[in-house]
Coordinates of C-alpha atoms in Angstrom, one line a residue:
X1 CA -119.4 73.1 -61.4
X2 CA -116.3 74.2 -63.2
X3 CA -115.9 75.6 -66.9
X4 CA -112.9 75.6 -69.0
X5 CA -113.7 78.4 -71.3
X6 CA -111.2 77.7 -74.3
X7 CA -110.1 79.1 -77.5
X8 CA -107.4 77.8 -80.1
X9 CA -105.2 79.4 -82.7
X10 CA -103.9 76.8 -85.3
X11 CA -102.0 76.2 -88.4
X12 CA -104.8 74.8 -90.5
X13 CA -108.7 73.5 -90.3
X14 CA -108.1 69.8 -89.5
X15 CA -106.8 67.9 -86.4
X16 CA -103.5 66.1 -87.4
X17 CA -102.4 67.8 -90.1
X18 CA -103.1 71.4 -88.4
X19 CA -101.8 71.9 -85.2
X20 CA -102.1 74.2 -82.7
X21 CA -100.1 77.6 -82.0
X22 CA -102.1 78.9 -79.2
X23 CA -104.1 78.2 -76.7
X24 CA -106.1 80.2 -73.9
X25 CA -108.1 78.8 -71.0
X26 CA -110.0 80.6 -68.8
X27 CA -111.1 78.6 -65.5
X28 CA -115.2 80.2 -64.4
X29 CA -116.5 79.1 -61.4
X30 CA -120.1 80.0 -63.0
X31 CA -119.9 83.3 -61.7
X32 CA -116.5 84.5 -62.5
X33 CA -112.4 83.4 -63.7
X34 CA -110.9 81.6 -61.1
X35 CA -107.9 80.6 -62.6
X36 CA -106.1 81.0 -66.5
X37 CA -104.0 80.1 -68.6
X38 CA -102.7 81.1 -72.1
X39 CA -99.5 80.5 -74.3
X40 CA -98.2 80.4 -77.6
X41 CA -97.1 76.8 -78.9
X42 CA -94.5 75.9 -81.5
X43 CA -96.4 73.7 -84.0
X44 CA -93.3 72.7 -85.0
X45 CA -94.6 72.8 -88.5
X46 CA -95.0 75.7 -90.9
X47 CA -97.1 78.3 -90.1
X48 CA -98.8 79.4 -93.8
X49 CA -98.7 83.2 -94.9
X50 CA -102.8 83.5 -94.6
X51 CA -103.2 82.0 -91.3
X52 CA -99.9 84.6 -90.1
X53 CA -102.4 87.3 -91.6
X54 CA -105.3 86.4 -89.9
X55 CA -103.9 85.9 -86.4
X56 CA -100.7 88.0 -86.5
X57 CA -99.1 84.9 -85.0
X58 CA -96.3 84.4 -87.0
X59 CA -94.0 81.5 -87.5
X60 CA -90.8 83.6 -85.8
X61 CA -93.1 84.4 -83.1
X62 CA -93.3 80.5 -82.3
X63 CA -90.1 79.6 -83.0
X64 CA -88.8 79.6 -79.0
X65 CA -92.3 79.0 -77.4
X66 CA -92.9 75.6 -75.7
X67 CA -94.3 72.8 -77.7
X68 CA -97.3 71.2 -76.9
X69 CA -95.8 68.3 -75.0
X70 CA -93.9 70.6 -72.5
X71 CA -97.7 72.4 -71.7
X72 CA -99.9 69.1 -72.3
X73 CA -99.7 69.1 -68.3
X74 CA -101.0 72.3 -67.4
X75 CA -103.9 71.6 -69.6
X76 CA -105.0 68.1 -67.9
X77 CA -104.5 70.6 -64.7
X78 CA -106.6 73.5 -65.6
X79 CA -109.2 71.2 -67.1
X80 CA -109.9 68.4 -64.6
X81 CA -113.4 68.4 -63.7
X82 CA -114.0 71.3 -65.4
X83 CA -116.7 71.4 -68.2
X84 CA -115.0 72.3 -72.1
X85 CA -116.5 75.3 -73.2
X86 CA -116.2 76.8 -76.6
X87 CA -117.5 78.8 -79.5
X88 CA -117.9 75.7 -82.0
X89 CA -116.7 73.5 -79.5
X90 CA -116.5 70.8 -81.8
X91 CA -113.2 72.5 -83.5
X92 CA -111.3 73.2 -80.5
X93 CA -112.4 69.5 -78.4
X94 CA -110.9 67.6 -81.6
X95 CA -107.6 69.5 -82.1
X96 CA -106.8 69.5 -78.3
X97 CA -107.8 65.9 -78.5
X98 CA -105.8 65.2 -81.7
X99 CA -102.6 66.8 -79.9
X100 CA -102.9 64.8 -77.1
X101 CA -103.6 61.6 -78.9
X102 CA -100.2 62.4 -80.6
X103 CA -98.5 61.5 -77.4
X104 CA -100.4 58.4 -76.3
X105 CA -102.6 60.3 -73.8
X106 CA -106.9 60.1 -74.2
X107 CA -107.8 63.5 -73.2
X108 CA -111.9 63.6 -73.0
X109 CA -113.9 66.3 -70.9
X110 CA -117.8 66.6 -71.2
X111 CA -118.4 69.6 -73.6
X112 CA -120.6 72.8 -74.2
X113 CA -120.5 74.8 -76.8
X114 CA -121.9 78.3 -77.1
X115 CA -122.1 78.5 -80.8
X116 CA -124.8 76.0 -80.5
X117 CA -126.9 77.7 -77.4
X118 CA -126.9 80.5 -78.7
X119 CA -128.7 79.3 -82.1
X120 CA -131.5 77.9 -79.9
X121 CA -131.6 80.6 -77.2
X122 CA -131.1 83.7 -79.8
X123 CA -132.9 82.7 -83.1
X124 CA -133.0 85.3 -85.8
X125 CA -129.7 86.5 -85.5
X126 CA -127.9 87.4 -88.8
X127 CA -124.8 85.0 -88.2
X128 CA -123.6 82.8 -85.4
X129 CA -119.8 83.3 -86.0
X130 CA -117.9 84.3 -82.7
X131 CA -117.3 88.1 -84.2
X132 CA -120.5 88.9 -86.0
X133 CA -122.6 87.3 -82.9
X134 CA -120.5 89.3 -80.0
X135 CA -121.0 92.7 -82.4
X136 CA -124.9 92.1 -82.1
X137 CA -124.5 91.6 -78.3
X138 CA -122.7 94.2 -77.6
X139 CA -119.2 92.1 -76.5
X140 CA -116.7 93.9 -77.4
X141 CA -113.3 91.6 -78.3
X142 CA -110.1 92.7 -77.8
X143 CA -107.2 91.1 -80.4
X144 CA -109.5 89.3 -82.6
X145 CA -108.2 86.0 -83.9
X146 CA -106.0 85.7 -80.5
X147 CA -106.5 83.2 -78.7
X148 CA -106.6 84.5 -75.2
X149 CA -109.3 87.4 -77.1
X150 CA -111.8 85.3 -78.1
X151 CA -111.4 83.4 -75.0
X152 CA -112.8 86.5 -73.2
X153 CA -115.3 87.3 -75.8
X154 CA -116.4 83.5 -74.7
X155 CA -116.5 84.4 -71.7
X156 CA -118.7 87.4 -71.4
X157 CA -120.9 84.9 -74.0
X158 CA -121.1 82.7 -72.2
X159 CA -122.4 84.0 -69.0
X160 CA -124.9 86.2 -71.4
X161 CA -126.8 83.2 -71.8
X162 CA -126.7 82.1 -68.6
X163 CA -127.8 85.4 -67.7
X164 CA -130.6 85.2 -70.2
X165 CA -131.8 81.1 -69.5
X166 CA -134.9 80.9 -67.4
X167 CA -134.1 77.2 -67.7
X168 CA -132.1 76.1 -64.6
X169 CA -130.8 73.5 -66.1
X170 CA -129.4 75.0 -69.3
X171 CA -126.0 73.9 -68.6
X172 CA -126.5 70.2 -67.9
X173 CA -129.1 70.3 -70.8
X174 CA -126.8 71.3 -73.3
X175 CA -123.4 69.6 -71.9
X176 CA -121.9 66.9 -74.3
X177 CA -119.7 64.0 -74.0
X178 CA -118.5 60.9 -75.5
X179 CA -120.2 59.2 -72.8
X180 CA -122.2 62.2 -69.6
X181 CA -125.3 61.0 -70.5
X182 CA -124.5 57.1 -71.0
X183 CA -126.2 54.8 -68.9
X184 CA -123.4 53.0 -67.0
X185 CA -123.9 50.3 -64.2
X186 CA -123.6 52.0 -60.7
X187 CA -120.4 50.5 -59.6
X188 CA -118.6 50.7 -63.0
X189 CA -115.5 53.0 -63.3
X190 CA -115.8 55.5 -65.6
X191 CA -112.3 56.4 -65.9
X192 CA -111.9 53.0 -67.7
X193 CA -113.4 54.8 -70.6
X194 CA -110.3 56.9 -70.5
X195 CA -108.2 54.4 -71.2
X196 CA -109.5 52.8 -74.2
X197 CA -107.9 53.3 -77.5
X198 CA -109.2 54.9 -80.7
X199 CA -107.3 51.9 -82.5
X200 CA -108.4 49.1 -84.3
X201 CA -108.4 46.1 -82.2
X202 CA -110.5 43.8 -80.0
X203 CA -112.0 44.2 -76.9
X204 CA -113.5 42.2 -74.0
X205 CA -116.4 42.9 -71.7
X206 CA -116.0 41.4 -68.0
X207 CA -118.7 41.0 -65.4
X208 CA -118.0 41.7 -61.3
X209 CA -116.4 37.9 -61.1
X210 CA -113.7 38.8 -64.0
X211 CA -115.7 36.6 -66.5
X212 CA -115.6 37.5 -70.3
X213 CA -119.5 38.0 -70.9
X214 CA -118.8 39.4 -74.8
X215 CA -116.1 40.2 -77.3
X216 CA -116.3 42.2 -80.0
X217 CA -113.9 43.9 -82.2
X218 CA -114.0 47.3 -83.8
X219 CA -111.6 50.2 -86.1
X220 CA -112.1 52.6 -82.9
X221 CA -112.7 50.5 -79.6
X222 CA -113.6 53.2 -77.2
X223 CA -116.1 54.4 -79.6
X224 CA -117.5 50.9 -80.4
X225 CA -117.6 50.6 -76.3
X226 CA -119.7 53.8 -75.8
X227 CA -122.1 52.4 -78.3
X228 CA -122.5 49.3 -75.7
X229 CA -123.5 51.5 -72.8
X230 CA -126.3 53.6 -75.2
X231 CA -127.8 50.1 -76.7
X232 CA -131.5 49.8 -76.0
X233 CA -132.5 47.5 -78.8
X234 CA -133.8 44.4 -76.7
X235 CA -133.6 43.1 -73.2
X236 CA -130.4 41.0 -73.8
X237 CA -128.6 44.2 -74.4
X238 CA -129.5 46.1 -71.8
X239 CA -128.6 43.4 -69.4
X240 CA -125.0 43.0 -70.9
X241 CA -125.0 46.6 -70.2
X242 CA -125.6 46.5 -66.8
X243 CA -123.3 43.4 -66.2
X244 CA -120.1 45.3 -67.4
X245 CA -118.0 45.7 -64.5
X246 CA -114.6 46.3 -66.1
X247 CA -112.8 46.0 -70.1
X248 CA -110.1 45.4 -71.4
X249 CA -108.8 45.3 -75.0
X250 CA -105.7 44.1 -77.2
X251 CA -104.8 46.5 -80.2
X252 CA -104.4 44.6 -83.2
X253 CA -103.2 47.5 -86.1
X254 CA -106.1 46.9 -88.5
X255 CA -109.7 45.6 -88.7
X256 CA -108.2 42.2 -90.5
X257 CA -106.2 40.8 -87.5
X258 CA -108.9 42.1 -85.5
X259 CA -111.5 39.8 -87.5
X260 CA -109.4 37.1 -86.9
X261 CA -108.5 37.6 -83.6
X262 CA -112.5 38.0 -82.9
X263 CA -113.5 34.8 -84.4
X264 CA -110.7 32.7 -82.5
X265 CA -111.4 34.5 -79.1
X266 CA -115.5 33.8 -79.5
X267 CA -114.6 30.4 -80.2
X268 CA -112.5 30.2 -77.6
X269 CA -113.7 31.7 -74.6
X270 CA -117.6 31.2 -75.6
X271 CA -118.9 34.4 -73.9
X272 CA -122.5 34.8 -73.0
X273 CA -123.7 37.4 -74.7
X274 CA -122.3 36.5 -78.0
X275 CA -124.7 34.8 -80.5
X276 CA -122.4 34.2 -83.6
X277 CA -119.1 32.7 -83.7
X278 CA -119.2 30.4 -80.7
X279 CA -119.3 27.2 -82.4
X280 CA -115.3 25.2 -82.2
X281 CA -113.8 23.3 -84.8
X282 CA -115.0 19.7 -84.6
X283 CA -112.3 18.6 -87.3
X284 CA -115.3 18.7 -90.1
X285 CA -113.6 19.2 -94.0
X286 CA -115.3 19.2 -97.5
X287 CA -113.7 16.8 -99.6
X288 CA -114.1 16.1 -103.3
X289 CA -114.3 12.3 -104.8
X290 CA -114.9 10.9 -108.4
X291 CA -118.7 9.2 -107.8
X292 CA -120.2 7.0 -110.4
X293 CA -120.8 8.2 -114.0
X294 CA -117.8 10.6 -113.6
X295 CA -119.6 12.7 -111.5
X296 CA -117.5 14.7 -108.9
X297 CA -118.7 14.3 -105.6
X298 CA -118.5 16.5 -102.6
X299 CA -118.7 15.0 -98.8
X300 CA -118.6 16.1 -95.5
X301 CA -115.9 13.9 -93.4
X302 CA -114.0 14.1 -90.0
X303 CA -111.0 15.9 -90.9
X304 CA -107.4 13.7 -91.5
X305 CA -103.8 14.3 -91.9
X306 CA -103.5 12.2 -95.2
X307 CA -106.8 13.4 -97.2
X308 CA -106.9 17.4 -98.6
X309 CA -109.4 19.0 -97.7
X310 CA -111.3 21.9 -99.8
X311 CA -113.0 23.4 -96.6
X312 CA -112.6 22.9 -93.0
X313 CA -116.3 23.3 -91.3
X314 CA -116.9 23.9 -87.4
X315 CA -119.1 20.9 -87.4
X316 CA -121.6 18.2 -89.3
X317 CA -124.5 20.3 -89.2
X318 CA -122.3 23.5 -90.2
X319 CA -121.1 21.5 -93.7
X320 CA -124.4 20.4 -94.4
X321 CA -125.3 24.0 -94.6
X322 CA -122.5 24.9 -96.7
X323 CA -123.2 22.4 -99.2
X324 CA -126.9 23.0 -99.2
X325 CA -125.9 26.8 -100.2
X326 CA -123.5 25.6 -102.9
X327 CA -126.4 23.1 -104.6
X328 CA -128.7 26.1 -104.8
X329 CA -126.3 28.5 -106.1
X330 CA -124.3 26.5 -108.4
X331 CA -127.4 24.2 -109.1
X332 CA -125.6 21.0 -108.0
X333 CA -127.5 17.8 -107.5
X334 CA -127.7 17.4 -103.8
X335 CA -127.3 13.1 -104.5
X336 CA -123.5 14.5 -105.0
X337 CA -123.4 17.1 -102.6
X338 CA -123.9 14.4 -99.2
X339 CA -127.0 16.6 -99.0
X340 CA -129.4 14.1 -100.3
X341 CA -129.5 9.8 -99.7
X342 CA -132.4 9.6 -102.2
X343 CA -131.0 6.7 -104.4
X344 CA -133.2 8.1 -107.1
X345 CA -133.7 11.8 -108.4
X346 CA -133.0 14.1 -105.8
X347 CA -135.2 16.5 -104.7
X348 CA -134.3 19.6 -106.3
X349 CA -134.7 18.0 -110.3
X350 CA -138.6 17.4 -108.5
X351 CA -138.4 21.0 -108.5
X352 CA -136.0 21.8 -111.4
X353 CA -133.3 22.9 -109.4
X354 CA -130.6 20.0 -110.2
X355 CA -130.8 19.3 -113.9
X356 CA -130.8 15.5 -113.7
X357 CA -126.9 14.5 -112.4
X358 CA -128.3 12.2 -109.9
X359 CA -130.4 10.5 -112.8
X360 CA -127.6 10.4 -115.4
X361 CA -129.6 13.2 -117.3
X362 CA -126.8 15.4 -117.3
X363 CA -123.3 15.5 -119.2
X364 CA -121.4 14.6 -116.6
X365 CA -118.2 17.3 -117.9
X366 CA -120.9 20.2 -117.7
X367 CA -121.7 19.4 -114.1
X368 CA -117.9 18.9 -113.0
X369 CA -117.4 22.5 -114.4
X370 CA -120.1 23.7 -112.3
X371 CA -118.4 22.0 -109.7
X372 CA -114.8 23.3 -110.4
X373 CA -116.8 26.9 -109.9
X374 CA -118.1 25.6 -106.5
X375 CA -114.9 24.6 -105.2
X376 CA -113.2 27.6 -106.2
X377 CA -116.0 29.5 -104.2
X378 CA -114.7 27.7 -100.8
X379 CA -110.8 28.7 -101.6
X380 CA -108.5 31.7 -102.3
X381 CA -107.8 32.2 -106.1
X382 CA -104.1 31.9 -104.8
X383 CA -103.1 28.9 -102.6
X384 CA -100.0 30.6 -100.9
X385 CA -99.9 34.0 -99.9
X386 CA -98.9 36.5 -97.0
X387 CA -101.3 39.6 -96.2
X388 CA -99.0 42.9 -95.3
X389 CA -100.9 45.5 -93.2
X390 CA -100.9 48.3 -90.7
X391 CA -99.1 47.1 -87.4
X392 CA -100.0 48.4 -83.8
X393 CA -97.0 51.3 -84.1
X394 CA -96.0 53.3 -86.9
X395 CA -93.0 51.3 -86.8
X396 CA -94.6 47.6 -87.3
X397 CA -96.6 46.0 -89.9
X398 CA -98.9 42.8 -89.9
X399 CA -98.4 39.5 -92.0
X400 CA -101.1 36.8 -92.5
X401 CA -100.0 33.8 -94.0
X402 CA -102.2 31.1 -96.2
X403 CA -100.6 28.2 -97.4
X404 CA -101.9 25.6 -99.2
X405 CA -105.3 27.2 -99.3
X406 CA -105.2 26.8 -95.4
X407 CA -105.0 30.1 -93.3
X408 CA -101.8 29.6 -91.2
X409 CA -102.4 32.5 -88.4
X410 CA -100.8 36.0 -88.6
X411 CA -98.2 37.7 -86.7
X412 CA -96.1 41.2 -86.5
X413 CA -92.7 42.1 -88.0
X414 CA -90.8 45.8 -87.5
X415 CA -91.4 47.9 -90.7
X416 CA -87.8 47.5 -91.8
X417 CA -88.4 43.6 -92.0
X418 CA -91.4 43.8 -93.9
X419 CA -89.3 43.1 -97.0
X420 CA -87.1 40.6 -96.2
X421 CA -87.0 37.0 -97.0
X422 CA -89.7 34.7 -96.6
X423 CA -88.0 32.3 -94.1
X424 CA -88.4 35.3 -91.3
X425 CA -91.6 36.6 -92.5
X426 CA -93.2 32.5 -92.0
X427 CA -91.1 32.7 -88.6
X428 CA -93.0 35.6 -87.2
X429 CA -96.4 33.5 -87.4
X430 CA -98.2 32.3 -84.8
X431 CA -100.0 29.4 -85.5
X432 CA -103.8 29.5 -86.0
X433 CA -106.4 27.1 -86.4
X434 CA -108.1 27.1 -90.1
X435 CA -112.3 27.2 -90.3
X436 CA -114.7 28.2 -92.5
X437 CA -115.1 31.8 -90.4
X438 CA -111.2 32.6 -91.0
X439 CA -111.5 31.6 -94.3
X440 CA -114.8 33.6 -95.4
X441 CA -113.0 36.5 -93.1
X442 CA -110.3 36.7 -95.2
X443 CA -111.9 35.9 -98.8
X444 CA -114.3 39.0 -98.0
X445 CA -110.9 41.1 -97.1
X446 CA -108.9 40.0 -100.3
X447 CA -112.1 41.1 -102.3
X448 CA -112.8 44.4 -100.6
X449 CA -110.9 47.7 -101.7
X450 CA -108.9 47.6 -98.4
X451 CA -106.2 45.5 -99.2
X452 CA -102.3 46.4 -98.8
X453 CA -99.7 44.7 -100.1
X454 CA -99.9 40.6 -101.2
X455 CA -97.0 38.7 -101.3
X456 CA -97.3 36.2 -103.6
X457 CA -94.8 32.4 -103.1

């Protein structure tokens, strides 16, 4: 086994907007440095006056050395198959991960960190910091706050406490990754896991015959993944687990498209090991009629091109359980809702549910107003409306389009076009089908904090 003993000088404490100015990698066989390497790295962004102070690296000292693109190489070199060791490994995994990210590349290496081991194997210690912790061992470190210095400090640390483990398996014990310790199926590729994104988007599980056996959809898709191959909560998903032979994924910019994308692909594709979703448009609407007494009347019906409808439903049985939810939280009379034939009182004014519609009981312009409420509970506040979000680039950005009250389907237009007329935005669409999942999708986005721009026509 290999170990990339690592240390990082940077411009500030968090990956993205700090980035690094030196790096030092020391390559141990377990017994000794086979191999190093260490540079300095233009950030190529300001270097502040403390951080100069504390590391002596200062921002003319950078101002030639290579960026991190022109040395990402030798660092997949040096590192491949090697273990990532580091003194709060956590802080040096990220910002190398975070620079690599940067240029499209998923850099991932299983993990140990010797701030950590040494907490468990050297209790009572009076700190755990790299400087205070090598003073009460005895390391001594040469250009503190260096990179390539404290690399050697973790170093000697490190093969301290493999010196001092009676545990022959301290390394593997204490190794971490994204995914060493997963339970994958024994002819799956790991390196697929390489290749997923940290972007929202949607992804799909296959089996050994290329089948789609589950979709799902997530803000970080190689993380929502992972979580698929540690999943021990019932039997079903253990077997899903052990029937993934490959993935693959489509990036969508945001979780909204992704929602919708989700919902359509389910529908579509009708994987296995999905439970929610599946059922397909059966051309099912809600529609509204004047009933006797002047009582508004809501009814399920098979969808038409000359009737509007309030609500499209996946099916018969689906609308029946929309209305039934709408009589009990509106306190409709069911007689009026298609969810009750009783010629007479309907069942819930037995109960003291309805308050007597279906027997003429009730002003019939007080129930139409609880009605109007109903309705406006199955529709957007806005009948025609566009949804602007994040795109799959930096330079891209999402539309979703609703017109009529009917979700229209969503599409993707360069940043710069984000703002011109509505002709182009509509022609950037592609064309979705309309449900009661899209619709409930996007009523819970427009009422969540999350949402971007509206355009408003």
């Amino acid at each position: 086994m290999k170990f990339a003993i690592i240390d990082i000088e940077t411009t500030g404490s968090k990956p993205g907007s700090g980035r690094i100015t030196e790096v030092a990698i020391y390559l141990h066989d377990g017994e000794k440095i086979i191999n190093e390497f260490c540079s300095l790295i233009n950030p190529e962004s300001f270097i502040p006056p403390f951080i100069s102070r504390l590391t002596g690296i200062s921002n003319e000292m950078v101002e030639n050395a290579p960026k991190f693109h022109e040395i990402a190489r030798q660092i997949v070199d040096i590192t491949d198959g090697a273990v990532f060791v580091a003194h709060n490994a956590a802080f040096d995994y990220n910002f190398i991960r975070q620079e690599f990210k940067s240029l499209g590349f998923n850099f991932a290496r299983d993990y140990f960190c010797t701030l950590q081991v040494s907490r468990q194997m050297l209790p009572g210690l009076p700190s755990y910091s790299l400087g205070k912790l090598c003073s009460s061992l005895n390391i001594e470190i040469e250009n503190r706050h260096r990179a390539h210095g404290d690399a050697l400090a973790t170093v000697r640390l490190f093969e301290l406490l493999c010196e001092k483990s009676s545990n022959e398996n301290l390394i593997t014990d204490f190794i971490k990754n994204d995914y060493l310790n997963l339970r994958f199926p024994p002819e799956f590729n790991r390196s697929i896991i390489d290749t997923l994104p940290e972007n929202a988007g949607v992804y799909y599980l296959h089996d050994s015959k290329g089948n789609v056996i589950y979709i799902g959809k997530s803000n970080n898709i190689r993380k929502r993944i992972l979580s698929h191959f540690n999943n021990k909560k019932s039997r079903r998903h253990i077997d899903m687990r052990n029937a993934i032979s490959d993935i693959s994924f489509e990036e969508t910019g945001n979780e909204l498209i992704a929602l919708l994308l989700e919902s359509e692909e389910i529908k579509k594709q009708k994987p296995f090991y999905n439970r929610t979703q599946k059922r397909v448009s059966q051309n099912y609407g809600i529609y509204l009629k004047q009933a006797e007494m002047d009582y508004q009347k809501l009814f399920l019906s098979k969808r038409n091109t000359t009737d509007e409808h309030l609500c499209a439903v996946n099916s018969y049985e689906h609308g029946l359980h929309v209305l039934e939810k709408l009589v009990q939280k509106f306190n409709l009379c069911a007689k009026y809702c298609g969810a009750d034939d009783n010629v007479n009182a309907c069942f819930g004014y037995t109960v003291k549910q309805c308050k007597g519609a279906c027997l003429g009981k009730e002003d019939a312009e007080l129930y139409n107003q609880r009605v109007v409420k109903a309705i406006k509970s199955l529709s957007y506040s806005e009948k025609n409306f566009m949804i602007v979000g994040e795109g799959r680039s930096s330079s891209e950005k999402s539309i979703v389009q609703v017109e009529k009250g009917k979700y229209k389907g969503y599409g993707f237009v360069e940043t710069e076009n984000a703002n011109i007329d509505l002709e182009n935005l509509k022609a950037s669409i592609k064309f979705k089908n309309d449900n009661r999942d899209v619709n409930q999708i996007i009523q819970r986005f427009l009422k969540s904090s999350k949402k971007e721009n509206i355009i408003l026509y």
